[in-house]
PDB file of N, CA and C in Angstrom:
ATOM      1  N   MET A   1    -105.308-151.616 -41.129  1.00 46.00           N
ATOM      2  CA  MET A   1    -104.788-150.783 -40.069  1.00 46.00           C
ATOM      3  C   MET A   1    -104.095-151.670 -39.032  1.00 46.00           C
ATOM      4  N   LYS A   2    -102.798-151.532 -38.953  1.00 55.00           N
ATOM      5  CA  LYS A   2    -102.022-152.317 -38.002  1.00 55.00           C
ATOM      6  C   LYS A   2    -101.680-151.432 -36.801  1.00 55.00           C
ATOM      7  N   VAL A   3    -102.042-151.892 -35.629  1.00 57.00           N
ATOM      8  CA  VAL A   3    -101.776-151.159 -34.399  1.00 57.00           C
ATOM      9  C   VAL A   3    -100.960-152.059 -33.487  1.00 57.00           C
ATOM     10  N   SER A   4     -99.844-151.545 -32.997  1.00 63.00           N
ATOM     11  CA  SER A   4     -99.018-152.348 -32.106  1.00 63.00           C
ATOM     12  C   SER A   4     -99.536-152.245 -30.675  1.00 63.00           C
ATOM     13  N   LYS A   5     -99.120-153.206 -29.861  1.00 62.00           N
ATOM     14  CA  LYS A   5     -99.525-153.189 -28.450  1.00 62.00           C
ATOM     15  C   LYS A   5     -98.992-151.946 -27.751  1.00 62.00           C
ATOM     16  N   ILE A   6     -97.820-151.502 -28.134  1.00 64.00           N
ATOM     17  CA  ILE A   6     -97.230-150.320 -27.493  1.00 64.00           C
ATOM     18  C   ILE A   6     -98.054-149.078 -27.815  1.00 64.00           C
ATOM     19  N   GLN A   7     -98.470-148.909 -29.071  1.00 65.00           N
ATOM     20  CA  GLN A   7     -99.311-147.774 -29.436  1.00 65.00           C
ATOM     21  C   GLN A   7    -100.642-147.834 -28.705  1.00 65.00           C
ATOM     22  N   LEU A   8    -101.197-149.018 -28.617  1.00 61.00           N
ATOM     23  CA  LEU A   8    -102.467-149.217 -27.924  1.00 61.00           C
ATOM     24  C   LEU A   8    -102.334-148.851 -26.449  1.00 61.00           C
ATOM     25  N   ALA A   9    -101.257-149.292 -25.833  1.00 62.00           N
ATOM     26  CA  ALA A   9    -101.038-148.996 -24.417  1.00 62.00           C
ATOM     27  C   ALA A   9    -100.863-147.497 -24.198  1.00 62.00           C
ATOM     28  N   LYS A  10    -100.138-146.826 -25.080  1.00 63.00           N
ATOM     29  CA  LYS A  10     -99.944-145.376 -24.960  1.00 63.00           C
ATOM     30  C   LYS A  10    -101.280-144.644 -25.001  1.00 63.00           C
ATOM     31  N   GLU A  11    -102.149-145.036 -25.897  1.00 63.00           N
ATOM     32  CA  GLU A  11    -103.461-144.400 -26.007  1.00 63.00           C
ATOM     33  C   GLU A  11    -104.317-144.670 -24.769  1.00 63.00           C
ATOM     34  N   ALA A  12    -104.291-145.891 -24.297  1.00 61.00           N
ATOM     35  CA  ALA A  12    -105.105-146.244 -23.131  1.00 61.00           C
ATOM     36  C   ALA A  12    -104.597-145.563 -21.867  1.00 61.00           C
ATOM     37  N   PHE A  13    -103.283-145.392 -21.752  1.00 60.00           N
ATOM     38  CA  PHE A  13    -102.718-144.790 -20.558  1.00 60.00           C
ATOM     39  C   PHE A  13    -103.053-143.309 -20.435  1.00 60.00           C
ATOM     40  N   LYS A  14    -103.517-142.696 -21.496  1.00 62.00           N
ATOM     41  CA  LYS A  14    -103.915-141.293 -21.443  1.00 62.00           C
ATOM     42  C   LYS A  14    -105.237-141.126 -20.698  1.00 62.00           C
ATOM     43  N   HIS A  15    -105.902-142.231 -20.399  1.00 62.00           N
ATOM     44  CA  HIS A  15    -107.204-142.223 -19.743  1.00 62.00           C
ATOM     45  C   HIS A  15    -107.152-141.470 -18.418  1.00 62.00           C
ATOM     46  N   LYS A  16    -107.921-140.425 -18.305  1.00 61.00           N
ATOM     47  CA  LYS A  16    -108.068-139.639 -17.072  1.00 61.00           C
ATOM     48  C   LYS A  16    -106.725-139.264 -16.448  1.00 61.00           C
ATOM     49  N   GLY A  17    -105.760-138.905 -17.248  1.00 74.00           N
ATOM     50  CA  GLY A  17    -104.481-138.475 -16.716  1.00 74.00           C
ATOM     51  C   GLY A  17    -103.692-139.584 -16.049  1.00 74.00           C
ATOM     52  N   PHE A  18    -103.782-140.771 -16.583  1.00 79.00           N
ATOM     53  CA  PHE A  18    -103.095-141.922 -15.982  1.00 79.00           C
ATOM     54  C   PHE A  18    -101.594-141.667 -15.838  1.00 79.00           C
ATOM     55  N   ILE A  19    -100.988-141.091 -16.863  1.00 79.00           N
ATOM     56  CA  ILE A  19     -99.540-140.832 -16.829  1.00 79.00           C
ATOM     57  C   ILE A  19     -99.199-139.914 -15.653  1.00 79.00           C
ATOM     58  N   ALA A  20    -100.030-138.902 -15.423  1.00 83.00           N
ATOM     59  CA  ALA A  20     -99.776-137.984 -14.315  1.00 83.00           C
ATOM     60  C   ALA A  20     -99.943-138.668 -12.964  1.00 83.00           C
ATOM     61  N   LYS A  21    -100.701-139.755 -12.913  1.00 87.00           N
ATOM     62  CA  LYS A  21    -100.954-140.450 -11.648  1.00 87.00           C
ATOM     63  C   LYS A  21     -99.904-141.527 -11.348  1.00 87.00           C
ATOM     64  N   ILE A  22     -98.973-141.760 -12.247  1.00 87.00           N
ATOM     65  CA  ILE A  22     -97.959-142.790 -12.016  1.00 87.00           C
ATOM     66  C   ILE A  22     -97.156-142.533 -10.734  1.00 87.00           C
ATOM     67  N   PRO A  23     -96.709-141.286 -10.452  1.00 92.00           N
ATOM     68  CA  PRO A  23     -96.007-141.070  -9.170  1.00 92.00           C
ATOM     69  C   PRO A  23     -96.892-141.372  -7.960  1.00 92.00           C
ATOM     70  N   VAL A  24     -98.184-141.079  -8.058  1.00 92.00           N
ATOM     71  CA  VAL A  24     -99.119-141.375  -6.972  1.00 92.00           C
ATOM     72  C   VAL A  24     -99.224-142.890  -6.791  1.00 92.00           C
ATOM     73  N   ILE A  25     -99.280-143.617  -7.892  1.00 90.00           N
ATOM     74  CA  ILE A  25     -99.381-145.077  -7.831  1.00 90.00           C
ATOM     75  C   ILE A  25     -98.130-145.673  -7.196  1.00 90.00           C
ATOM     76  N   ILE A  26     -96.982-145.133  -7.531  1.00 91.00           N
ATOM     77  CA  ILE A  26     -95.723-145.605  -6.939  1.00 91.00           C
ATOM     78  C   ILE A  26     -95.715-145.340  -5.434  1.00 91.00           C
ATOM     79  N   ARG A  27     -96.146-144.121  -5.020  1.00 93.00           N
ATOM     80  CA  ARG A  27     -96.236-143.819  -3.583  1.00 93.00           C
ATOM     81  C   ARG A  27     -97.226-144.747  -2.890  1.00 93.00           C
ATOM     82  N   MET A  28     -98.341-145.048  -3.576  1.00 92.00           N
ATOM     83  CA  MET A  28     -99.359-145.928  -3.007  1.00 92.00           C
ATOM     84  C   MET A  28     -98.771-147.320  -2.766  1.00 92.00           C
ATOM     85  N   ILE A  29     -98.023-147.831  -3.722  1.00 89.00           N
ATOM     86  CA  ILE A  29     -97.417-149.158  -3.578  1.00 89.00           C
ATOM     87  C   ILE A  29     -96.398-149.160  -2.442  1.00 89.00           C
ATOM     88  N   LYS A  30     -95.583-148.096  -2.355  1.00 92.00           N
ATOM     89  CA  LYS A  30     -94.606-148.005  -1.259  1.00 92.00           C
ATOM     90  C   LYS A  30     -95.311-147.948   0.089  1.00 92.00           C
ATOM     91  N   SER A  31     -96.377-147.170   0.166  1.00 92.00           N
ATOM     92  CA  SER A  31     -97.127-147.045   1.411  1.00 92.00           C
ATOM     93  C   SER A  31     -97.788-148.366   1.786  1.00 92.00           C
ATOM     94  N   ALA A  32     -98.284-149.090   0.802  1.00 89.00           N
ATOM     95  CA  ALA A  32     -98.963-150.364   1.064  1.00 89.00           C
ATOM     96  C   ALA A  32     -98.005-151.410   1.612  1.00 89.00           C
ATOM     97  N   THR A  33     -96.714-151.271   1.325  1.00 89.00           N
ATOM     98  CA  THR A  33     -95.743-152.249   1.812  1.00 89.00           C
ATOM     99  C   THR A  33     -95.250-151.934   3.226  1.00 89.00           C
ATOM    100  N   LYS A  34     -95.569-150.734   3.730  1.00 89.00           N
ATOM    101  CA  LYS A  34     -95.136-150.349   5.076  1.00 89.00           C
ATOM    102  C   LYS A  34     -96.192-150.700   6.105  1.00 89.00           C
ATOM    103  N   LYS A  35     -95.726-150.953   7.321  1.00 88.00           N
ATOM    104  CA  LYS A  35     -96.653-151.217   8.425  1.00 88.00           C
ATOM    105  C   LYS A  35     -97.431-149.939   8.725  1.00 88.00           C
ATOM    106  N   GLY A  36     -98.734-150.068   8.807  1.00 87.00           N
ATOM    107  CA  GLY A  36     -99.589-148.915   9.080  1.00 87.00           C
ATOM    108  C   GLY A  36     -99.821-148.039   7.856  1.00 87.00           C
ATOM    109  N   GLY A  37     -99.386-148.514   6.710  1.00 90.00           N
ATOM    110  CA  GLY A  37     -99.562-147.754   5.479  1.00 90.00           C
ATOM    111  C   GLY A  37    -100.932-147.963   4.871  1.00 90.00           C
ATOM    112  N   TYR A  38    -101.087-147.451   3.685  1.00 92.00           N
ATOM    113  CA  TYR A  38    -102.355-147.533   2.971  1.00 92.00           C
ATOM    114  C   TYR A  38    -102.679-148.984   2.622  1.00 92.00           C
ATOM    115  N   LYS A  39    -103.916-149.363   2.812  1.00 91.00           N
ATOM    116  CA  LYS A  39    -104.373-150.713   2.474  1.00 91.00           C
ATOM    117  C   LYS A  39    -105.341-150.628   1.294  1.00 91.00           C
ATOM    118  N   PRO A  40    -104.839-150.837   0.081  1.00 90.00           N
ATOM    119  CA  PRO A  40    -105.716-150.743  -1.095  1.00 90.00           C
ATOM    120  C   PRO A  40    -106.641-151.946  -1.203  1.00 90.00           C
ATOM    121  N   HIS A  41    -107.730-151.757  -1.931  1.00 88.00           N
ATOM    122  CA  HIS A  41    -108.593-152.889  -2.259  1.00 88.00           C
ATOM    123  C   HIS A  41    -107.796-153.758  -3.224  1.00 88.00           C
ATOM    124  N   LEU A  42    -107.616-155.013  -2.899  1.00 85.00           N
ATOM    125  CA  LEU A  42    -106.751-155.873  -3.696  1.00 85.00           C
ATOM    126  C   LEU A  42    -107.197-155.979  -5.152  1.00 85.00           C
ATOM    127  N   LYS A  43    -108.503-156.062  -5.388  1.00 86.00           N
ATOM    128  CA  LYS A  43    -108.960-156.211  -6.770  1.00 86.00           C
ATOM    129  C   LYS A  43    -108.594-154.997  -7.615  1.00 86.00           C
ATOM    130  N   ASP A  44    -108.522-153.808  -6.997  1.00 86.00           N
ATOM    131  CA  ASP A  44    -108.202-152.596  -7.743  1.00 86.00           C
ATOM    132  C   ASP A  44    -106.715-152.452  -8.033  1.00 86.00           C
ATOM    133  N   VAL A  45    -105.897-153.311  -7.448  1.00 85.00           N
ATOM    134  CA  VAL A  45    -104.454-153.282  -7.694  1.00 85.00           C
ATOM    135  C   VAL A  45    -103.997-154.558  -8.407  1.00 85.00           C
ATOM    136  N   ILE A  46    -104.528-155.695  -7.984  1.00 89.00           N
ATOM    137  CA  ILE A  46    -104.108-156.983  -8.556  1.00 89.00           C
ATOM    138  C   ILE A  46    -104.593-157.128 -10.003  1.00 89.00           C
ATOM    139  N   LEU A  47    -105.854-156.795 -10.266  1.00 90.00           N
ATOM    140  CA  LEU A  47    -106.376-156.957 -11.633  1.00 90.00           C
ATOM    141  C   LEU A  47    -105.594-156.123 -12.652  1.00 90.00           C
ATOM    142  N   PRO A  48    -105.301-154.834 -12.391  1.00 89.00           N
ATOM    143  CA  PRO A  48    -104.465-154.105 -13.352  1.00 89.00           C
ATOM    144  C   PRO A  48    -103.070-154.710 -13.515  1.00 89.00           C
ATOM    145  N   GLY A  49    -102.527-155.260 -12.424  1.00 88.00           N
ATOM    146  CA  GLY A  49    -101.226-155.923 -12.522  1.00 88.00           C
ATOM    147  C   GLY A  49    -101.285-157.152 -13.423  1.00 88.00           C
ATOM    148  N   LEU A  50    -102.343-157.935 -13.281  1.00 91.00           N
ATOM    149  CA  LEU A  50    -102.512-159.108 -14.136  1.00 91.00           C
ATOM    150  C   LEU A  50    -102.717-158.710 -15.595  1.00 91.00           C
ATOM    151  N   VAL A  51    -103.451-157.629 -15.821  1.00 89.00           N
ATOM    152  CA  VAL A  51    -103.655-157.141 -17.190  1.00 89.00           C
ATOM    153  C   VAL A  51    -102.317-156.711 -17.786  1.00 89.00           C
ATOM    154  N   LEU A  52    -101.496-156.028 -17.004  1.00 87.00           N
ATOM    155  CA  LEU A  52    -100.179-155.613 -17.491  1.00 87.00           C
ATOM    156  C   LEU A  52     -99.333-156.822 -17.869  1.00 87.00           C
ATOM    157  N   ILE A  53     -99.350-157.850 -17.035  1.00 90.00           N
ATOM    158  CA  ILE A  53     -98.603-159.071 -17.344  1.00 90.00           C
ATOM    159  C   ILE A  53     -99.123-159.703 -18.635  1.00 90.00           C
ATOM    160  N   TYR A  54    -100.447-159.734 -18.794  1.00 87.00           N
ATOM    161  CA  TYR A  54    -101.055-160.297 -20.008  1.00 87.00           C
ATOM    162  C   TYR A  54    -100.621-159.516 -21.247  1.00 87.00           C
ATOM    163  N   LEU A  55    -100.597-158.188 -21.141  1.00 83.00           N
ATOM    164  CA  LEU A  55    -100.225-157.368 -22.299  1.00 83.00           C
ATOM    165  C   LEU A  55     -98.760-157.538 -22.674  1.00 83.00           C
ATOM    166  N   ILE A  56     -97.910-157.714 -21.688  1.00 84.00           N
ATOM    167  CA  ILE A  56     -96.478-157.887 -21.951  1.00 84.00           C
ATOM    168  C   ILE A  56     -96.185-159.286 -22.482  1.00 84.00           C
ATOM    169  N   SER A  57     -96.963-160.237 -22.025  1.00 83.00           N
ATOM    170  CA  SER A  57     -96.749-161.630 -22.390  1.00 83.00           C
ATOM    171  C   SER A  57     -96.980-161.871 -23.888  1.00 83.00           C
ATOM    172  N   PRO A  58     -96.212-162.781 -24.483  1.00 80.00           N
ATOM    173  CA  PRO A  58     -96.429-163.103 -25.899  1.00 80.00           C
ATOM    174  C   PRO A  58     -97.673-163.980 -26.112  1.00 80.00           C
ATOM    175  N   ILE A  59     -98.224-164.514 -25.039  1.00 81.00           N
ATOM    176  CA  ILE A  59     -99.413-165.356 -25.136  1.00 81.00           C
ATOM    177  C   ILE A  59    -100.642-164.452 -25.196  1.00 81.00           C
ATOM    178  N   ASP A  60    -101.516-164.720 -26.143  1.00 80.00           N
ATOM    179  CA  ASP A  60    -102.696-163.897 -26.358  1.00 80.00           C
ATOM    180  C   ASP A  60    -103.902-164.795 -26.585  1.00 80.00           C
ATOM    181  N   LEU A  61    -105.048-164.449 -26.015  1.00 80.00           N
ATOM    182  CA  LEU A  61    -106.262-165.219 -26.283  1.00 80.00           C
ATOM    183  C   LEU A  61    -106.673-165.094 -27.753  1.00 80.00           C
ATOM    184  N   ILE A  62    -106.623-163.872 -28.239  1.00 81.00           N
ATOM    185  CA  ILE A  62    -106.898-163.619 -29.655  1.00 81.00           C
ATOM    186  C   ILE A  62    -105.613-163.030 -30.240  1.00 81.00           C
ATOM    187  N   PRO A  63    -104.954-163.728 -31.147  1.00 78.00           N
ATOM    188  CA  PRO A  63    -103.670-163.249 -31.684  1.00 78.00           C
ATOM    189  C   PRO A  63    -103.792-161.866 -32.335  1.00 78.00           C
ATOM    190  N   ASP A  64    -102.744-161.052 -32.142  1.00 73.00           N
ATOM    191  CA  ASP A  64    -102.755-159.690 -32.662  1.00 73.00           C
ATOM    192  C   ASP A  64    -102.730-159.620 -34.179  1.00 73.00           C
ATOM    193  N   TRP A  65    -102.314-160.674 -34.847  1.00 76.00           N
ATOM    194  CA  TRP A  65    -102.246-160.635 -36.310  1.00 76.00           C
ATOM    195  C   TRP A  65    -103.626-160.699 -36.953  1.00 76.00           C
ATOM    196  N   ILE A  66    -104.657-161.024 -36.186  1.00 79.00           N
ATOM    197  CA  ILE A  66    -106.022-160.997 -36.715  1.00 79.00           C
ATOM    198  C   ILE A  66    -106.463-159.530 -36.742  1.00 79.00           C
ATOM    199  N   PRO A  67    -106.801-158.998 -37.927  1.00 76.00           N
ATOM    200  CA  PRO A  67    -107.137-157.570 -38.026  1.00 76.00           C
ATOM    201  C   PRO A  67    -108.273-157.167 -37.084  1.00 76.00           C
ATOM    202  N   VAL A  68    -108.127-156.049 -36.482  1.00 77.00           N
ATOM    203  CA  VAL A  68    -109.056-155.377 -35.572  1.00 77.00           C
ATOM    204  C   VAL A  68    -109.356-156.201 -34.314  1.00 77.00           C
ATOM    205  N   ILE A  69    -109.872-157.403 -34.442  1.00 81.00           N
ATOM    206  CA  ILE A  69    -110.262-158.207 -33.287  1.00 81.00           C
ATOM    207  C   ILE A  69    -109.060-158.559 -32.417  1.00 81.00           C
ATOM    208  N   GLY A  70    -107.906-158.755 -33.032  1.00 77.00           N
ATOM    209  CA  GLY A  70    -106.703-159.119 -32.287  1.00 77.00           C
ATOM    210  C   GLY A  70    -106.270-158.049 -31.305  1.00 77.00           C
ATOM    211  N   VAL A  71    -106.550-156.799 -31.637  1.00 78.00           N
ATOM    212  CA  VAL A  71    -106.167-155.692 -30.766  1.00 78.00           C
ATOM    213  C   VAL A  71    -107.289-155.349 -29.793  1.00 78.00           C
ATOM    214  N   LEU A  72    -108.519-155.663 -30.158  1.00 81.00           N
ATOM    215  CA  LEU A  72    -109.655-155.299 -29.319  1.00 81.00           C
ATOM    216  C   LEU A  72    -109.641-155.994 -27.957  1.00 81.00           C
ATOM    217  N   ASP A  73    -109.146-157.218 -27.872  1.00 82.00           N
ATOM    218  CA  ASP A  73    -109.096-157.870 -26.559  1.00 82.00           C
ATOM    219  C   ASP A  73    -108.145-157.145 -25.621  1.00 82.00           C
ATOM    220  N   ASP A  74    -107.013-156.683 -26.169  1.00 81.00           N
ATOM    221  CA  ASP A  74    -106.070-155.919 -25.356  1.00 81.00           C
ATOM    222  C   ASP A  74    -106.683-154.583 -24.937  1.00 81.00           C
ATOM    223  N   LEU A  75    -107.338-153.919 -25.856  1.00 82.00           N
ATOM    224  CA  LEU A  75    -107.966-152.637 -25.566  1.00 82.00           C
ATOM    225  C   LEU A  75    -109.070-152.793 -24.520  1.00 82.00           C
ATOM    226  N   ALA A  76    -109.853-153.846 -24.638  1.00 84.00           N
ATOM    227  CA  ALA A  76    -110.924-154.089 -23.672  1.00 84.00           C
ATOM    228  C   ALA A  76    -110.354-154.282 -22.267  1.00 84.00           C
ATOM    229  N   LEU A  77    -109.270-155.032 -22.157  1.00 85.00           N
ATOM    230  CA  LEU A  77    -108.658-155.246 -20.844  1.00 85.00           C
ATOM    231  C   LEU A  77    -108.095-153.946 -20.271  1.00 85.00           C
ATOM    232  N   LEU A  78    -107.477-153.139 -21.126  1.00 83.00           N
ATOM    233  CA  LEU A  78    -106.943-151.861 -20.651  1.00 83.00           C
ATOM    234  C   LEU A  78    -108.050-150.919 -20.198  1.00 83.00           C
ATOM    235  N   THR A  79    -109.137-150.875 -20.951  1.00 84.00           N
ATOM    236  CA  THR A  79    -110.237-149.983 -20.566  1.00 84.00           C
ATOM    237  C   THR A  79    -110.928-150.472 -19.288  1.00 84.00           C
ATOM    238  N   PHE A  80    -110.758-151.712 -18.956  1.00 86.00           N
ATOM    239  CA  PHE A  80    -111.282-152.257 -17.704  1.00 86.00           C
ATOM    240  C   PHE A  80    -110.319-151.984 -16.549  1.00 86.00           C
ATOM    241  N   ALA A  81    -109.029-152.162 -16.765  1.00 88.00           N
ATOM    242  CA  ALA A  81    -108.047-152.117 -15.681  1.00 88.00           C
ATOM    243  C   ALA A  81    -107.622-150.706 -15.275  1.00 88.00           C
ATOM    244  N   ILE A  82    -107.437-149.831 -16.229  1.00 87.00           N
ATOM    245  CA  ILE A  82    -106.922-148.500 -15.912  1.00 87.00           C
ATOM    246  C   ILE A  82    -107.859-147.715 -14.992  1.00 87.00           C
ATOM    247  N   PRO A  83    -109.164-147.704 -15.249  1.00 87.00           N
ATOM    248  CA  PRO A  83    -110.036-146.977 -14.308  1.00 87.00           C
ATOM    249  C   PRO A  83    -109.986-147.527 -12.878  1.00 87.00           C
ATOM    250  N   LEU A  84    -109.794-148.834 -12.722  1.00 88.00           N
ATOM    251  CA  LEU A  84    -109.656-149.407 -11.382  1.00 88.00           C
ATOM    252  C   LEU A  84    -108.443-148.824 -10.671  1.00 88.00           C
ATOM    253  N   LEU A  85    -107.333-148.777 -11.374  1.00 88.00           N
ATOM    254  CA  LEU A  85    -106.089-148.278 -10.783  1.00 88.00           C
ATOM    255  C   LEU A  85    -106.173-146.774 -10.521  1.00 88.00           C
ATOM    256  N   VAL A  86    -106.773-146.023 -11.437  1.00 88.00           N
ATOM    257  CA  VAL A  86    -106.929-144.578 -11.258  1.00 88.00           C
ATOM    258  C   VAL A  86    -107.819-144.292 -10.052  1.00 88.00           C
ATOM    259  N   ARG A  87    -108.918-145.034  -9.916  1.00 89.00           N
ATOM    260  CA  ARG A  87    -109.825-144.843  -8.787  1.00 89.00           C
ATOM    261  C   ARG A  87    -109.107-145.147  -7.463  1.00 89.00           C
ATOM    262  N   GLU A  88    -108.314-146.195  -7.436  1.00 92.00           N
ATOM    263  CA  GLU A  88    -107.579-146.536  -6.210  1.00 92.00           C
ATOM    264  C   GLU A  88    -106.525-145.474  -5.899  1.00 92.00           C
ATOM    265  N   ALA A  89    -105.892-144.913  -6.929  1.00 91.00           N
ATOM    266  CA  ALA A  89    -104.912-143.840  -6.726  1.00 91.00           C
ATOM    267  C   ALA A  89    -105.591-142.596  -6.140  1.00 91.00           C
ATOM    268  N   GLU A  90    -106.804-142.300  -6.591  1.00 91.00           N
ATOM    269  CA  GLU A  90    -107.542-141.157  -6.047  1.00 91.00           C
ATOM    270  C   GLU A  90    -107.921-141.393  -4.585  1.00 91.00           C
ATOM    271  N   LYS A  91    -108.293-142.627  -4.244  1.00 92.00           N
ATOM    272  CA  LYS A  91    -108.581-142.963  -2.846  1.00 92.00           C
ATOM    273  C   LYS A  91    -107.324-142.812  -1.997  1.00 92.00           C
ATOM    274  N   PHE A  92    -106.172-143.195  -2.561  1.00 93.00           N
ATOM    275  CA  PHE A  92    -104.912-143.079  -1.833  1.00 93.00           C
ATOM    276  C   PHE A  92    -104.578-141.619  -1.563  1.00 93.00           C
ATOM    277  N   VAL A  93    -104.794-140.751  -2.534  1.00 92.00           N
ATOM    278  CA  VAL A  93    -104.505-139.323  -2.347  1.00 92.00           C
ATOM    279  C   VAL A  93    -105.369-138.770  -1.213  1.00 92.00           C
ATOM    280  N   ALA A  94    -106.636-139.151  -1.166  1.00 92.00           N
ATOM    281  CA  ALA A  94    -107.517-138.710  -0.082  1.00 92.00           C
ATOM    282  C   ALA A  94    -107.043-139.260   1.259  1.00 92.00           C
ATOM    283  N   TRP A  95    -106.640-140.541   1.283  1.00 92.00           N
ATOM    284  CA  TRP A  95    -106.126-141.154   2.501  1.00 92.00           C
ATOM    285  C   TRP A  95    -104.851-140.448   2.958  1.00 92.00           C
ATOM    286  N   GLU A  96    -103.989-140.143   1.996  1.00 89.00           N
ATOM    287  CA  GLU A  96    -102.719-139.486   2.288  1.00 89.00           C
ATOM    288  C   GLU A  96    -102.959-138.095   2.886  1.00 89.00           C
ATOM    289  N   ALA A  97    -103.915-137.358   2.332  1.00 89.00           N
ATOM    290  CA  ALA A  97    -104.229-136.019   2.844  1.00 89.00           C
ATOM    291  C   ALA A  97    -104.822-136.095   4.251  1.00 89.00           C
ATOM    292  N   ALA A  98    -105.653-137.089   4.503  1.00 88.00           N
ATOM    293  CA  ALA A  98    -106.272-137.241   5.822  1.00 88.00           C
ATOM    294  C   ALA A  98    -105.254-137.642   6.885  1.00 88.00           C
ATOM    295  N   ASN A  99    -104.219-138.352   6.500  1.00 86.00           N
ATOM    296  CA  ASN A  99    -103.214-138.839   7.453  1.00 86.00           C
ATOM    297  C   ASN A  99    -101.955-137.999   7.493  1.00 86.00           C
ATOM    298  N   LYS A 100    -101.959-136.874   6.793  1.00 79.00           N
ATOM    299  CA  LYS A 100    -100.765-136.029   6.731  1.00 79.00           C
ATOM    300  C   LYS A 100    -100.587-135.284   8.051  1.00 79.00           C
ATOM    301  N   SER A 101     -99.387-135.332   8.568  1.00 61.00           N
ATOM    302  CA  SER A 101     -99.057-134.660   9.818  1.00 61.00           C
ATOM    303  C   SER A 101     -98.647-133.224   9.536  1.00 61.00           C
ATOM    304  N   ASP A 102     -98.872-132.342  10.500  1.00 53.00           N
ATOM    305  CA  ASP A 102     -98.442-130.947  10.352  1.00 53.00           C
ATOM    306  C   ASP A 102     -96.928-130.811  10.487  1.00 53.00           C
ATOM    307  N   ASP A 103     -96.305-131.710  11.227  1.00 51.00           N
ATOM    308  CA  ASP A 103     -94.864-131.679  11.445  1.00 51.00           C
ATOM    309  C   ASP A 103     -94.191-132.644  10.476  1.00 51.00           C
ATOM    310  N   PRO A 104     -93.396-132.128   9.515  1.00 56.00           N
ATOM    311  CA  PRO A 104     -92.760-133.015   8.542  1.00 56.00           C
ATOM    312  C   PRO A 104     -91.695-133.929   9.130  1.00 56.00           C
ATOM    313  N   MET A 105     -91.252-133.643  10.365  1.00 56.00           N
ATOM    314  CA  MET A 105     -90.223-134.469  10.995  1.00 56.00           C
ATOM    315  C   MET A 105     -90.823-135.742  11.607  1.00 56.00           C
ATOM    316  N   ILE A 106     -92.146-135.751  11.830  1.00 55.00           N
ATOM    317  CA  ILE A 106     -92.794-136.908  12.418  1.00 55.00           C
ATOM    318  C   ILE A 106     -93.453-137.718  11.323  1.00 55.00           C
ATOM    319  N   GLU A 107     -93.019-138.964  11.164  1.00 59.00           N
ATOM    320  CA  GLU A 107     -93.597-139.822  10.150  1.00 59.00           C
ATOM    321  C   GLU A 107     -94.586-140.810  10.766  1.00 59.00           C
ATOM    322  N   GLU A 108     -94.176-141.466  11.837  1.00 60.00           N
ATOM    323  CA  GLU A 108     -95.020-142.475  12.445  1.00 60.00           C
ATOM    324  C   GLU A 108     -94.635-142.598  13.918  1.00 60.00           C
ATOM    325  N   ALA A 109     -95.622-142.774  14.765  1.00 58.00           N
ATOM    326  CA  ALA A 109     -95.338-142.929  16.189  1.00 58.00           C
ATOM    327  C   ALA A 109     -96.196-144.072  16.732  1.00 58.00           C
ATOM    328  N   GLU A 110     -95.676-144.731  17.754  1.00 63.00           N
ATOM    329  CA  GLU A 110     -96.408-145.813  18.380  1.00 63.00           C
ATOM    330  C   GLU A 110     -96.430-145.568  19.878  1.00 63.00           C
ATOM    331  N   VAL A 111     -97.609-145.709  20.478  1.00 63.00           N
ATOM    332  CA  VAL A 111     -97.747-145.514  21.902  1.00 63.00           C
ATOM    333  C   VAL A 111     -97.478-146.841  22.597  1.00 63.00           C
ATOM    334  N   ILE A 112     -96.536-146.827  23.520  1.00 66.00           N
ATOM    335  CA  ILE A 112     -96.204-148.034  24.285  1.00 66.00           C
ATOM    336  C   ILE A 112     -96.644-147.774  25.717  1.00 66.00           C
ATOM    337  N   GLY A 113     -97.509-148.636  26.179  1.00 54.00           N
ATOM    338  CA  GLY A 113     -98.045-148.340  27.510  1.00 54.00           C
ATOM    339  C   GLY A 113     -98.039-149.440  28.455  1.00 54.00           C
TER     340      GLY A 113
END
């Protein structure tokens, strides 16, 4: 049974509606780059980013050509990283709802005194 990294990633990304949370993750990243925006826990964002880089990279701890075991290291990393990112996205949605203004014309204000 030969499984490619792309097929493996597609299956792992289905975890808890990960695909549906991609727009939330993008908003979270945009908010995190703004002053006064959302401040995510770094481990919940950096570790999934490192896992993504590892999966894209041609360098592998266990080569994929080794049957079953070669793909299991990638799968193990995905099953570790995706829940971290999903959990942080859910925290961001709660933060976003708590900080939502009633007036859509007001985004951010600073009191100067």
